[in-house]
Short mmCIF file of C-alpha atoms in Angstrom, two decimals:
data_model
loop_
_atom_site.label_atom_id
_atom_site.label_comp_id
_atom_site.label_asym_id
_atom_site.label_seq_id
_atom_site.Cartn_x
_atom_site.Cartn_y
_atom_site.Cartn_z
CA UNK A 6 -43.55 52.90 -208.14
CA UNK A 7 -42.43 54.44 -211.41
CA UNK A 8 -44.09 53.93 -214.76
CA UNK A 9 -41.34 51.72 -216.24
CA UNK A 10 -41.73 49.19 -213.50
CA UNK A 11 -45.40 48.49 -214.41
CA UNK A 12 -45.45 45.90 -217.19
CA UNK A 13 -47.91 45.83 -220.03
CA UNK A 14 -50.52 43.04 -219.62
CA UNK A 15 -48.87 40.60 -222.11
CA UNK A 16 -45.31 41.52 -221.40
CA UNK A 17 -42.84 39.99 -218.94
CA UNK A 18 -41.88 42.47 -216.22
CA UNK A 19 -38.38 43.89 -216.55
CA UNK A 20 -36.85 42.74 -213.26
CA UNK A 21 -33.62 44.64 -213.84
CA UNK A 22 -35.41 47.85 -212.98
CA UNK A 23 -35.52 48.33 -209.20
CA UNK A 24 -38.98 48.24 -207.68
CA UNK A 25 -40.08 49.05 -204.15
CA UNK A 26 -40.03 45.40 -203.16
CA UNK A 27 -37.67 43.17 -205.13
CA UNK A 28 -37.48 39.53 -204.11
CA UNK A 29 -37.52 36.18 -205.83
CA UNK A 30 -40.92 34.68 -205.27
CA UNK A 31 -40.91 31.10 -204.07
CA UNK A 32 -44.20 29.29 -204.27
CA UNK A 33 -43.22 27.12 -201.32
CA UNK A 34 -42.85 30.23 -199.21
CA UNK A 35 -46.54 30.34 -198.33
CA UNK A 36 -47.15 26.63 -197.87
CA UNK A 37 -48.27 25.31 -194.52
CA UNK A 38 -45.76 23.05 -192.81
CA UNK A 39 -46.42 19.43 -193.65
CA UNK A 40 -47.94 20.25 -197.05
CA UNK A 41 -46.01 18.96 -200.00
CA UNK A 42 -45.58 21.51 -202.78
CA UNK A 43 -48.05 20.81 -205.56
CA UNK A 44 -46.44 19.04 -208.48
CA UNK A 45 -47.50 20.29 -211.87
CA UNK A 46 -47.84 18.20 -215.01
CA UNK A 47 -44.78 19.96 -216.31
CA UNK A 48 -42.68 18.85 -213.31
CA UNK A 49 -43.99 15.34 -213.79
CA UNK A 50 -43.03 15.35 -217.43
CA UNK A 51 -39.52 16.65 -216.65
CA UNK A 52 -39.02 13.96 -214.05
CA UNK A 53 -40.18 11.28 -216.44
CA UNK A 54 -37.91 12.59 -219.19
CA UNK A 55 -35.01 12.59 -216.76
CA UNK A 56 -35.72 8.98 -215.91
CA UNK A 57 -35.88 8.02 -219.59
CA UNK A 58 -32.69 9.99 -220.23
CA UNK A 59 -30.91 8.22 -217.36
CA UNK A 60 -32.03 4.88 -218.75
CA UNK A 61 -30.91 5.75 -222.29
CA UNK A 62 -27.49 7.01 -221.20
CA UNK A 63 -27.04 4.09 -218.82
CA UNK A 64 -27.59 1.62 -221.65
CA UNK A 65 -25.06 3.31 -223.96
CA UNK A 66 -22.03 1.09 -224.41
CA UNK A 67 -20.20 3.85 -226.26
CA UNK A 68 -20.61 6.27 -223.36
CA UNK A 69 -19.35 3.62 -220.95
CA UNK A 70 -16.38 3.06 -223.22
CA UNK A 71 -15.64 6.78 -223.39
CA UNK A 72 -15.71 7.06 -219.59
CA UNK A 73 -13.46 4.02 -219.22
CA UNK A 74 -11.00 5.34 -221.78
CA UNK A 75 -10.76 8.73 -220.12
CA UNK A 76 -10.35 7.16 -216.68
CA UNK A 77 -7.66 4.85 -217.98
CA UNK A 78 -5.82 7.74 -219.62
CA UNK A 79 -6.01 9.90 -216.53
CA UNK A 80 -4.96 7.18 -214.13
CA UNK A 81 -2.36 5.50 -216.24
CA UNK A 82 -0.82 8.57 -217.87
CA UNK A 83 1.77 8.54 -215.14
CA UNK A 84 1.55 4.82 -214.47
CA UNK A 85 2.31 3.88 -218.05
CA UNK A 86 5.45 5.97 -218.10
CA UNK A 87 6.50 4.48 -214.80
CA UNK A 88 5.80 0.88 -215.80
CA UNK A 89 7.71 1.47 -219.02
CA UNK A 90 10.65 2.69 -216.99
CA UNK A 91 10.36 -0.25 -214.60
CA UNK A 92 10.33 -2.64 -217.54
CA UNK A 93 13.52 -1.03 -218.71
CA UNK A 94 15.15 -1.47 -215.33
CA UNK A 95 14.05 -5.10 -215.25
CA UNK A 96 15.46 -5.66 -218.73
CA UNK A 97 18.82 -4.13 -217.85
CA UNK A 98 18.97 -6.08 -214.59
CA UNK A 99 18.11 -9.25 -216.41
CA UNK A 100 20.84 -8.78 -219.00
CA UNK A 101 23.33 -8.01 -216.24
CA UNK A 102 22.41 -11.16 -214.32
CA UNK A 103 22.51 -13.28 -217.48
CA UNK A 104 26.03 -12.06 -218.25
CA UNK A 105 27.06 -12.79 -214.69
CA UNK A 106 25.52 -16.26 -214.80
CA UNK A 107 27.24 -17.07 -218.10
CA UNK A 108 30.54 -15.93 -216.69
CA UNK A 109 30.15 -18.20 -213.66
CA UNK A 110 29.13 -21.06 -215.90
CA UNK A 111 32.29 -20.61 -217.97
CA UNK A 112 34.37 -20.78 -214.80
CA UNK A 113 32.70 -24.03 -213.77
CA UNK A 114 33.30 -25.47 -217.23
CA UNK A 115 36.95 -24.53 -216.92
CA UNK A 116 37.21 -26.25 -213.52
CA UNK A 117 35.53 -29.37 -214.87
CA UNK A 118 37.93 -29.47 -217.79
CA UNK A 119 40.88 -29.26 -215.41
CA UNK A 120 39.41 -31.89 -213.16
CA UNK A 121 39.40 -34.33 -216.08
CA UNK A 122 43.09 -33.73 -216.74
CA UNK A 123 44.56 -35.53 -213.70
CA UNK A 124 43.51 -37.08 -210.35
CA UNK A 125 45.55 -34.61 -208.36
CA UNK A 126 43.93 -31.63 -210.03
CA UNK A 127 40.50 -33.21 -209.53
CA UNK A 128 41.04 -33.57 -205.78
CA UNK A 129 42.39 -30.07 -205.43
CA UNK A 130 39.46 -28.68 -207.37
CA UNK A 131 36.98 -30.76 -205.42
CA UNK A 132 38.15 -29.26 -202.13
CA UNK A 133 38.37 -25.82 -203.61
CA UNK A 134 34.78 -26.11 -204.76
CA UNK A 135 33.66 -27.20 -201.30
CA UNK A 136 35.46 -24.26 -199.77
CA UNK A 137 33.78 -21.88 -202.23
CA UNK A 138 30.40 -23.42 -201.52
CA UNK A 139 30.92 -22.96 -197.78
CA UNK A 140 32.21 -19.45 -198.30
CA UNK A 141 29.19 -18.55 -200.41
CA UNK A 142 26.85 -19.84 -197.76
CA UNK A 143 28.65 -17.83 -195.16
CA UNK A 144 28.56 -14.66 -197.22
CA UNK A 145 24.92 -15.18 -197.96
CA UNK A 146 24.10 -15.61 -194.28
CA UNK A 147 26.15 -12.57 -193.36
CA UNK A 148 24.38 -10.57 -196.02
CA UNK A 149 20.97 -11.66 -194.75
CA UNK A 150 21.95 -10.85 -191.21
CA UNK A 151 23.18 -7.43 -192.18
CA UNK A 152 19.93 -6.77 -194.07
CA UNK A 153 17.92 -7.86 -191.07
CA UNK A 154 19.99 -5.71 -188.79
CA UNK A 155 19.57 -2.72 -191.07
CA UNK A 156 15.83 -3.19 -191.13
CA UNK A 157 14.97 -3.87 -187.55
CA UNK A 158 17.98 -2.90 -185.49
CA UNK A 159 18.98 -5.23 -182.67
CA UNK A 160 16.41 -4.77 -180.01
CA UNK A 161 17.00 -7.74 -177.75
CA UNK A 162 20.17 -9.72 -177.13
CA UNK A 163 21.54 -11.98 -174.40
CA UNK A 164 24.36 -11.10 -172.03
CA UNK A 165 27.09 -13.52 -170.89
CA UNK A 166 24.76 -15.04 -168.27
CA UNK A 167 22.16 -15.77 -170.91
CA UNK A 168 19.76 -13.08 -169.72
CA UNK A 169 17.87 -11.03 -172.27
CA UNK A 170 18.82 -7.37 -172.37
CA UNK A 171 17.27 -4.57 -174.38
CA UNK A 172 19.48 -2.53 -176.66
CA UNK A 173 18.67 0.78 -178.25
CA UNK A 174 18.11 0.71 -181.99
CA UNK A 175 21.09 1.93 -183.98
CA UNK A 176 21.75 4.50 -186.68
CA UNK A 177 20.29 2.24 -189.36
CA UNK A 178 16.93 2.42 -187.61
CA UNK A 179 17.03 6.22 -187.46
CA UNK A 180 18.01 6.32 -191.11
CA UNK A 181 15.08 4.11 -192.06
CA UNK A 182 12.68 6.22 -190.06
CA UNK A 183 13.80 9.23 -192.08
CA UNK A 184 13.34 7.22 -195.26
CA UNK A 185 9.81 6.35 -194.17
CA UNK A 186 9.08 10.03 -193.54
CA UNK A 187 10.26 10.84 -197.06
CA UNK A 188 7.96 8.16 -198.49
CA UNK A 189 5.08 9.46 -196.40
CA UNK A 190 5.71 12.96 -197.73
CA UNK A 191 5.58 11.68 -201.31
CA UNK A 192 2.35 9.84 -200.59
CA UNK A 193 0.76 12.89 -198.98
CA UNK A 194 1.82 15.06 -201.92
CA UNK A 195 0.10 12.65 -204.31
CA UNK A 196 -3.06 12.73 -202.21
CA UNK A 197 -2.91 16.51 -201.98
CA UNK A 198 -2.67 16.80 -205.78
CA UNK A 199 -5.72 14.57 -206.22
CA UNK A 200 -7.67 16.54 -203.63
CA UNK A 201 -6.69 19.80 -205.34
CA UNK A 202 -7.96 18.45 -208.68
CA UNK A 203 -11.14 17.29 -206.96
CA UNK A 204 -11.86 20.70 -205.42
CA UNK A 205 -11.21 22.50 -208.70
CA UNK A 206 -13.46 20.05 -210.56
CA UNK A 207 -16.21 20.62 -207.98
CA UNK A 208 -15.87 24.36 -208.43
CA UNK A 209 -16.03 24.01 -212.24
CA UNK A 210 -19.14 21.91 -211.81
CA UNK A 211 -20.71 24.50 -209.52
CA UNK A 212 -19.99 27.26 -212.03
CA UNK A 213 -21.46 25.22 -214.86
CA UNK A 214 -24.57 24.64 -212.80
CA UNK A 215 -24.86 28.35 -212.10
CA UNK A 216 -24.50 29.10 -215.79
CA UNK A 217 -27.15 26.52 -216.60
CA UNK A 218 -29.52 27.94 -213.98
CA UNK A 219 -29.09 31.38 -215.42
CA UNK A 220 -29.75 30.01 -218.89
CA UNK A 221 -32.85 28.04 -217.93
CA UNK A 222 -34.55 30.40 -215.51
CA UNK A 223 -35.81 33.77 -216.56
CA UNK A 224 -34.59 35.43 -213.43
CA UNK A 225 -34.03 39.16 -213.17
CA UNK A 226 -30.25 39.13 -212.95
CA UNK A 227 -29.94 36.74 -215.87
CA UNK A 228 -28.13 39.02 -218.26
CA UNK A 229 -25.65 40.26 -215.70
CA UNK A 230 -24.96 36.85 -214.22
CA UNK A 231 -24.56 35.23 -217.62
CA UNK A 232 -21.91 37.68 -218.73
CA UNK A 233 -20.25 37.49 -215.34
CA UNK A 234 -20.08 33.71 -215.44
CA UNK A 235 -18.90 33.61 -219.03
CA UNK A 236 -16.21 36.24 -218.69
CA UNK A 237 -14.88 35.36 -215.29
CA UNK A 238 -14.90 31.59 -215.64
CA UNK A 239 -11.28 30.99 -216.64
CA UNK A 240 -9.79 33.65 -214.39
CA UNK A 241 -11.91 32.48 -211.52
CA UNK A 242 -10.87 28.84 -211.89
CA UNK A 243 -7.19 29.78 -212.07
CA UNK A 244 -7.47 31.94 -208.95
CA UNK A 245 -9.47 29.24 -207.24
CA UNK A 246 -6.82 26.61 -208.02
CA UNK A 247 -4.09 28.89 -206.72
CA UNK A 248 -5.96 29.50 -203.47
CA UNK A 249 -6.76 25.82 -203.00
CA UNK A 250 -3.13 24.89 -203.65
CA UNK A 251 -1.90 27.41 -201.07
CA UNK A 252 -4.42 26.24 -198.52
CA UNK A 253 -3.57 22.58 -199.09
CA UNK A 254 0.14 23.36 -198.84
CA UNK A 255 -0.38 24.99 -195.44
CA UNK A 256 -2.43 22.02 -194.23
CA UNK A 257 0.08 19.55 -195.67
CA UNK A 258 3.02 21.22 -193.93
CA UNK A 259 1.19 21.16 -190.60
CA UNK A 260 0.14 17.55 -191.07
CA UNK A 261 3.61 16.37 -192.09
CA UNK A 262 5.36 18.23 -189.25
CA UNK A 263 3.05 16.52 -186.80
CA UNK A 264 3.60 13.13 -188.44
CA UNK A 265 7.38 13.58 -188.49
CA UNK A 266 7.41 14.46 -184.80
CA UNK A 267 5.34 11.38 -183.93
CA UNK A 268 7.58 9.08 -185.98
CA UNK A 269 10.85 10.48 -184.67
CA UNK A 270 9.68 10.16 -181.06
CA UNK A 271 8.42 6.61 -181.43
CA UNK A 272 10.33 3.37 -181.23
CA UNK A 273 8.22 1.09 -183.39
CA UNK A 274 8.79 -0.27 -186.88
CA UNK A 275 7.62 1.89 -189.78
CA UNK A 276 6.44 -0.24 -192.70
CA UNK A 277 9.84 -1.53 -193.68
CA UNK A 278 8.36 -3.44 -196.58
CA UNK A 279 7.92 -0.19 -198.51
CA UNK A 280 11.59 0.37 -199.17
CA UNK A 281 14.65 -1.33 -200.59
CA UNK A 282 17.25 -2.19 -198.03
CA UNK A 283 20.28 -1.63 -200.20
CA UNK A 284 19.75 2.05 -200.73
CA UNK A 285 23.50 2.76 -200.90
CA UNK A 286 24.24 0.69 -203.97
CA UNK A 287 25.06 2.37 -207.28
CA UNK A 288 22.21 0.56 -208.98
CA UNK A 289 19.67 1.72 -206.42
CA UNK A 290 20.92 5.27 -206.63
CA UNK A 291 20.38 5.09 -210.38
CA UNK A 292 16.89 3.63 -209.81
CA UNK A 293 16.15 6.48 -207.41
CA UNK A 294 17.23 8.98 -210.05
CA UNK A 295 14.88 7.28 -212.46
CA UNK A 296 12.06 7.31 -209.93
CA UNK A 297 12.56 11.00 -209.35
CA UNK A 298 12.48 11.73 -213.07
CA UNK A 299 9.33 9.65 -213.54
CA UNK A 300 7.60 11.12 -210.50
CA UNK A 301 8.64 14.59 -211.54
CA UNK A 302 6.85 13.99 -214.82
CA UNK A 303 3.83 12.42 -213.20
CA UNK A 304 3.23 15.31 -210.82
CA UNK A 305 1.75 17.24 -213.68
CA UNK A 306 -0.18 14.67 -215.63
CA UNK A 307 -1.23 17.11 -218.29
CA UNK A 308 2.34 18.11 -219.08
CA UNK A 309 3.97 14.73 -218.68
CA UNK A 310 7.37 15.07 -220.30
CA UNK A 311 8.32 11.79 -221.92
CA UNK A 312 11.85 12.96 -222.64
CA UNK A 313 12.50 13.06 -218.88
CA UNK A 314 11.64 9.40 -218.67
CA UNK A 315 13.75 8.54 -221.72
CA UNK A 316 16.66 10.51 -220.29
CA UNK A 317 16.33 8.71 -216.98
CA UNK A 318 16.26 5.33 -218.73
CA UNK A 319 19.52 6.27 -220.45
CA UNK A 320 20.93 7.21 -217.03
CA UNK A 321 20.10 3.84 -215.52
CA UNK A 322 21.46 2.00 -218.51
CA UNK A 323 24.72 3.96 -218.19
CA UNK A 324 24.84 3.32 -214.46
CA UNK A 325 24.34 -0.40 -214.89
CA UNK A 326 26.88 -0.47 -217.73
CA UNK A 327 29.38 1.08 -215.36
CA UNK A 328 28.49 -1.50 -212.75
CA UNK A 329 29.00 -4.35 -215.17
CA UNK A 330 32.30 -2.88 -216.28
CA UNK A 331 33.55 -2.84 -212.69
CA UNK A 332 32.50 -6.41 -211.98
CA UNK A 333 35.36 -8.85 -212.56
CA UNK A 334 32.88 -11.72 -212.93
CA UNK A 335 31.33 -10.24 -216.02
CA UNK A 336 32.69 -11.30 -219.36
CA UNK A 337 31.83 -9.04 -222.27
CA UNK B 14 -9.54 -5.07 -217.49
CA UNK B 15 -10.35 -2.70 -214.62
CA UNK B 16 -9.57 0.95 -215.30
CA UNK B 17 -8.55 1.54 -211.70
CA UNK B 18 -5.09 -0.01 -211.77
CA UNK B 19 -3.52 -1.74 -208.81
CA UNK B 20 -0.44 0.37 -209.30
CA UNK B 21 -2.46 3.54 -208.88
CA UNK B 22 -4.08 2.22 -205.70
CA UNK B 23 -0.70 1.19 -204.34
CA UNK B 24 0.62 4.67 -205.01
CA UNK B 25 -2.06 5.84 -202.56
CA UNK B 26 -1.00 3.15 -200.11
CA UNK B 27 -4.16 1.12 -200.76
CA UNK B 28 -3.33 -2.58 -200.88
CA UNK B 29 -6.22 -4.94 -201.56
CA UNK B 30 -6.52 -8.67 -202.11
CA UNK B 31 -7.71 -9.85 -205.53
CA UNK B 32 -11.36 -10.31 -204.65
CA UNK B 33 -11.69 -6.97 -202.87
CA UNK B 34 -9.79 -5.23 -205.66
CA UNK B 35 -12.18 -6.55 -208.31
CA UNK B 36 -15.25 -5.55 -206.31
CA UNK B 37 -13.75 -2.16 -205.56
CA UNK B 38 -12.91 -1.46 -209.22
CA UNK B 39 -16.40 -2.45 -210.27
CA UNK B 40 -17.92 -0.16 -207.66
CA UNK B 41 -15.62 2.67 -208.78
CA UNK B 42 -16.66 2.32 -212.41
CA UNK B 43 -20.37 2.09 -211.59
CA UNK B 44 -20.24 5.13 -209.32
CA UNK B 45 -18.35 7.12 -211.93
CA UNK B 46 -20.80 6.18 -214.65
CA UNK B 47 -23.80 7.18 -212.50
CA UNK B 48 -22.20 10.50 -211.62
CA UNK B 49 -21.36 11.28 -215.26
CA UNK B 50 -24.95 10.52 -216.29
CA UNK B 51 -26.33 12.80 -213.56
CA UNK B 52 -23.90 15.47 -214.63
CA UNK B 53 -25.04 15.21 -218.26
CA UNK B 54 -28.69 15.40 -217.22
CA UNK B 55 -27.94 18.53 -215.19
CA UNK B 56 -26.54 20.14 -218.31
CA UNK B 57 -29.67 19.63 -220.41
CA UNK B 58 -32.61 21.96 -220.62
CA UNK B 59 -36.21 20.75 -220.76
CA UNK B 60 -36.33 20.56 -224.51
CA UNK B 61 -33.09 18.59 -224.72
CA UNK B 62 -34.33 16.26 -221.98
CA UNK B 63 -37.48 15.61 -223.97
CA UNK B 64 -35.37 14.90 -227.07
CA UNK B 65 -33.11 12.53 -225.17
CA UNK B 66 -36.08 10.58 -223.88
CA UNK B 67 -37.13 9.90 -227.47
CA UNK B 68 -33.75 8.32 -228.23
CA UNK B 69 -34.39 5.26 -226.08
CA UNK B 70 -35.09 3.05 -229.04
CA UNK B 71 -32.40 4.50 -231.28
CA UNK B 72 -29.01 2.88 -231.75
CA UNK B 73 -25.94 3.86 -229.79
CA UNK B 74 -24.32 5.63 -232.73
CA UNK B 75 -27.30 7.97 -233.01
CA UNK B 76 -27.11 8.75 -229.31
CA UNK B 77 -23.41 9.60 -229.60
CA UNK B 78 -24.06 12.06 -232.41
CA UNK B 79 -26.83 13.62 -230.35
CA UNK B 80 -24.57 13.88 -227.30
CA UNK B 81 -21.81 15.53 -229.31
CA UNK B 82 -24.25 18.12 -230.57
CA UNK B 83 -26.04 18.79 -227.30
CA UNK B 84 -23.32 18.30 -224.70
CA UNK B 85 -20.26 19.90 -226.29
CA UNK B 86 -18.35 19.86 -223.02
CA UNK B 87 -18.89 16.12 -222.45
CA UNK B 88 -15.15 15.43 -222.08
CA UNK B 89 -14.82 18.17 -219.50
CA UNK B 90 -17.80 16.76 -217.57
CA UNK B 91 -16.26 13.30 -217.52
CA UNK B 92 -12.85 14.66 -216.51
CA UNK B 93 -14.36 16.63 -213.65
CA UNK B 94 -16.27 13.62 -212.37
CA UNK B 95 -13.10 11.49 -212.52
CA UNK B 96 -11.19 14.18 -210.62
CA UNK B 97 -13.92 14.37 -207.99
CA UNK B 98 -14.07 10.61 -207.53
CA UNK B 99 -10.29 10.24 -207.39
CA UNK B 100 -10.22 13.06 -204.83
CA UNK B 101 -12.82 11.18 -202.77
CA UNK B 102 -10.60 8.12 -203.01
CA UNK B 103 -7.52 10.04 -201.90
CA UNK B 104 -9.41 11.56 -198.97
CA UNK B 105 -10.68 8.21 -197.77
CA UNK B 106 -7.64 6.09 -198.65
CA UNK B 107 -6.78 5.68 -194.95
CA UNK B 108 -10.16 4.04 -194.32
CA UNK B 109 -10.01 1.58 -197.23
#
């Protein structure tokens, strides 16, 4: 053992200097199995202070409020933008329907006016109204049937003898399965993002703990570790996030490929309630564009771009304006 | 109003009835609060712990000032705990 390694009586030993045997001494190392490590007064005091601290922080209304505010902001950052956009859609839809309703009302008023003019006109109008009523009912039923058919496909029907026969589901079913897969992908992406954030947060927490341990304990590698932790923290977290993201992406691809295979091979219904049935309409295409813009913004909550949402709202308003312009029932 | 919105849960394909949703939100908030407190305590050294224990009878405002001085990264701590809890939720959303 060299001279530098032997500390003066009142001086802490310099543990950075290598000695013949260098290990961190653990007082529990020598204890007999079954013995509890002896608790010092200091440990007792720390534990008591921790308990008091827990109690004090737990009673703080302001801390609770701060936590709630941050949670709300984190969760609703994307939600708020989306609900704002949905409100906009609802407003535009409502104004469209109101215009349509007014237009129909005007037509009825016109018919009533004519009906008062002469008996012949009244009769003709009466029958015409009945025919329209019947026609509307028919159209409505046909529409409902077509929706139902689109959703479920026709699985069972009867032949000429009245026997039930099974029929393969049609293209609409296959199309809806693909739609379901798309939705499932979106859902899994959202989960993956949350899990990525969780893993990064755990890593940040672990690094903080390490830093704190180094700060509190007078351990030999303190100086080196402290500078390491302080200087590498940001770079480390960025690299860590990148690695986690890559790993999750690999897992996600595997998982989704498996899921897609299972869905495409199966013949059951896949949560039809999740989607709109009229995905081909102009309005729904516009809503989809809006959804994409909003979801695009919400993927990165920290950099949520409000202009994207505003732009998308303009898009939907334009799309619905076009729709209303094409509709002969709408009176400006 | 619960901080864990229904819309957020639905975006994870978690659909709950009213009663379950309320209980779930309450549990979420309580768990988060406990975890944040533990996280704060982990950050403090012995001296700071001793100081904190003397603040039991002080008002909330005083405690906030003390926290700002002694836990400068409080917002980061809270954010990390929210991220961890939301990640837990996303992982287990199939089982809820």
